[in-house]
PDB file of C-alpha atoms in Angstrom:
ATOM      1  CA  UNK A 709      72.048 102.394 139.234  1.00 92.00           C
ATOM      2  CA  UNK A 710      75.190 101.812 137.198  1.00 95.00           C
ATOM      3  CA  UNK A 711      76.845 104.962 135.821  1.00 94.00           C
ATOM      4  CA  UNK A 712      79.742 105.139 133.387  1.00 94.00           C
ATOM      5  CA  UNK A 713      81.990 108.182 133.361  1.00 95.00           C
ATOM      6  CA  UNK A 714      83.488 108.191 129.889  1.00 94.00           C
ATOM      7  CA  UNK A 715      87.162 107.295 130.050  1.00 93.00           C
ATOM      8  CA  UNK A 716      87.021 106.254 133.707  1.00 92.00           C
ATOM      9  CA  UNK A 717      84.830 103.208 134.197  1.00 92.00           C
ATOM     10  CA  UNK A 718      81.618 102.227 135.934  1.00 95.00           C
ATOM     11  CA  UNK A 719      80.319 103.352 139.309  1.00 96.00           C
ATOM     12  CA  UNK A 720      77.349 101.984 141.243  1.00 96.00           C
ATOM     13  CA  UNK A 721      75.144 104.723 142.697  1.00 96.00           C
ATOM     14  CA  UNK A 722      72.559 104.220 145.430  1.00 95.00           C
ATOM     15  CA  UNK A 723      69.018 105.389 144.593  1.00 92.00           C
ATOM     16  CA  UNK A 724      69.242 107.537 147.747  1.00 93.00           C
ATOM     17  CA  UNK A 725      71.945 109.672 146.108  1.00 95.00           C
ATOM     18  CA  UNK A 726      70.038 110.449 142.900  1.00 92.00           C
ATOM     19  CA  UNK A 727      68.298 113.553 144.322  1.00 91.00           C
ATOM     20  CA  UNK A 728      71.555 115.364 145.141  1.00 93.00           C
ATOM     21  CA  UNK A 729      72.998 114.362 141.759  1.00 94.00           C
ATOM     22  CA  UNK A 730      69.876 115.744 140.057  1.00 93.00           C
ATOM     23  CA  UNK A 731      70.423 119.086 141.811  1.00 94.00           C
ATOM     24  CA  UNK A 732      73.991 119.249 140.495  1.00 95.00           C
ATOM     25  CA  UNK A 733      72.761 118.172 137.059  1.00 94.00           C
ATOM     26  CA  UNK A 734      70.229 121.036 137.046  1.00 94.00           C
ATOM     27  CA  UNK A 735      72.973 123.521 137.940  1.00 96.00           C
ATOM     28  CA  UNK A 736      75.114 122.131 135.117  1.00 96.00           C
ATOM     29  CA  UNK A 737      72.229 122.478 132.660  1.00 94.00           C
ATOM     30  CA  UNK A 738      71.687 126.097 133.724  1.00 96.00           C
ATOM     31  CA  UNK A 739      75.354 126.889 133.066  1.00 97.00           C
ATOM     32  CA  UNK A 740      75.112 125.263 129.620  1.00 96.00           C
ATOM     33  CA  UNK A 741      71.898 127.136 128.795  1.00 94.00           C
ATOM     34  CA  UNK A 742      73.580 130.400 129.806  1.00 96.00           C
ATOM     35  CA  UNK A 743      76.672 129.582 127.737  1.00 95.00           C
ATOM     36  CA  UNK A 744      78.779 130.221 130.857  1.00 96.00           C
ATOM     37  CA  UNK A 745      81.982 128.245 130.225  1.00 95.00           C
ATOM     38  CA  UNK A 746      83.541 128.978 133.636  1.00 96.00           C
ATOM     39  CA  UNK A 747      80.422 127.955 135.554  1.00 97.00           C
ATOM     40  CA  UNK A 748      79.951 124.942 133.274  1.00 97.00           C
ATOM     41  CA  UNK A 749      83.446 123.672 134.105  1.00 97.00           C
ATOM     42  CA  UNK A 750      82.879 124.087 137.876  1.00 97.00           C
ATOM     43  CA  UNK A 751      79.463 122.395 137.742  1.00 97.00           C
ATOM     44  CA  UNK A 752      80.661 119.489 135.591  1.00 97.00           C
ATOM     45  CA  UNK A 753      83.539 118.784 137.966  1.00 97.00           C
ATOM     46  CA  UNK A 754      81.194 119.067 140.978  1.00 98.00           C
ATOM     47  CA  UNK A 755      78.799 116.520 139.449  1.00 97.00           C
ATOM     48  CA  UNK A 756      81.537 114.047 138.530  1.00 97.00           C
ATOM     49  CA  UNK A 757      83.256 114.459 141.910  1.00 97.00           C
ATOM     50  CA  UNK A 758      79.968 113.766 143.706  1.00 97.00           C
ATOM     51  CA  UNK A 759      79.338 110.642 141.599  1.00 97.00           C
ATOM     52  CA  UNK A 760      82.833 109.392 142.459  1.00 97.00           C
ATOM     53  CA  UNK A 761      82.344 110.246 146.148  1.00 97.00           C
ATOM     54  CA  UNK A 762      78.937 108.655 146.725  1.00 97.00           C
ATOM     55  CA  UNK A 763      79.393 105.763 144.307  1.00 96.00           C
ATOM     56  CA  UNK A 764      81.260 102.508 144.489  1.00 96.00           C
ATOM     57  CA  UNK A 765      83.647 101.834 141.614  1.00 96.00           C
ATOM     58  CA  UNK A 766      83.044  98.541 139.859  1.00 96.00           C
ATOM     59  CA  UNK A 767      85.965  96.355 138.792  1.00 94.00           C
ATOM     60  CA  UNK A 768      87.367  97.123 135.341  1.00 87.00           C
ATOM     61  CA  UNK A 769      86.296  93.679 134.136  1.00 87.00           C
ATOM     62  CA  UNK A 770      82.675  94.228 135.207  1.00 85.00           C
ATOM     63  CA  UNK A 771      80.182  93.689 132.394  1.00 82.00           C
ATOM     64  CA  UNK A 772      77.194  95.407 133.992  1.00 87.00           C
ATOM     65  CA  UNK A 773      75.135  97.501 131.555  1.00 92.00           C
ATOM     66  CA  UNK A 774      75.424 101.234 132.287  1.00 92.00           C
ATOM     67  CA  UNK A 775      72.126 102.992 132.884  1.00 92.00           C
ATOM     68  CA  UNK A 776      73.715 106.427 132.503  1.00 90.00           C
ATOM     69  CA  UNK A 777      76.710 107.702 130.579  1.00 93.00           C
ATOM     70  CA  UNK A 778      78.388 110.843 131.918  1.00 95.00           C
ATOM     71  CA  UNK A 779      80.901 112.930 130.010  1.00 96.00           C
ATOM     72  CA  UNK A 780      84.578 113.023 130.939  1.00 97.00           C
ATOM     73  CA  UNK A 781      85.841 115.912 133.063  1.00 96.00           C
ATOM     74  CA  UNK A 782      87.516 117.512 130.049  1.00 97.00           C
ATOM     75  CA  UNK A 783      84.395 117.471 127.852  1.00 97.00           C
ATOM     76  CA  UNK A 784      83.478 120.711 126.101  1.00 96.00           C
ATOM     77  CA  UNK A 785      80.260 122.582 126.738  1.00 95.00           C
ATOM     78  CA  UNK A 786      79.098 121.596 123.228  1.00 94.00           C
ATOM     79  CA  UNK A 787      79.841 117.903 123.808  1.00 93.00           C
ATOM     80  CA  UNK A 788      77.822 117.907 127.023  1.00 94.00           C
ATOM     81  CA  UNK A 789      74.997 119.887 125.404  1.00 91.00           C
ATOM     82  CA  UNK A 790      74.720 117.095 122.800  1.00 89.00           C
ATOM     83  CA  UNK A 791      74.517 114.455 125.574  1.00 88.00           C
ATOM     84  CA  UNK A 792      71.680 116.188 127.429  1.00 83.00           C
ATOM     85  CA  UNK A 793      68.315 114.533 127.212  1.00 74.00           C
ATOM     86  CA  UNK A 794      64.946 115.991 128.108  1.00 73.00           C
ATOM     87  CA  UNK A 795      65.787 115.375 131.778  1.00 71.00           C
ATOM     88  CA  UNK A 796      69.446 116.362 131.758  1.00 79.00           C
ATOM     89  CA  UNK A 797      72.308 113.936 132.150  1.00 82.00           C
ATOM     90  CA  UNK A 798      70.657 112.266 135.157  1.00 77.00           C
ATOM     91  CA  UNK A 799      66.950 111.524 134.715  1.00 73.00           C
ATOM     92  CA  UNK A 800      65.102 111.944 137.921  1.00 64.00           C
TER      93      UNK A 800
END
């Protein structure tokens, strides 16, 4: 799966890592639903850090289509709320 973190580039994620990313995505959604800005910030950074850790960065000139678009680390709670689909940021 090819993921794009807005403002950073593309990262290839193994299907084996999707489950742990979904857990972090669910925690992020819960923080957004609760309107908890502090928890939201921690959960967003945890999700993005995990994507960077488990994924393999693609070259900047890669033209692979992104299957998922993730917000930048400095995104607001409202911006991320608007990006959420029925299954969160990471469909599982």
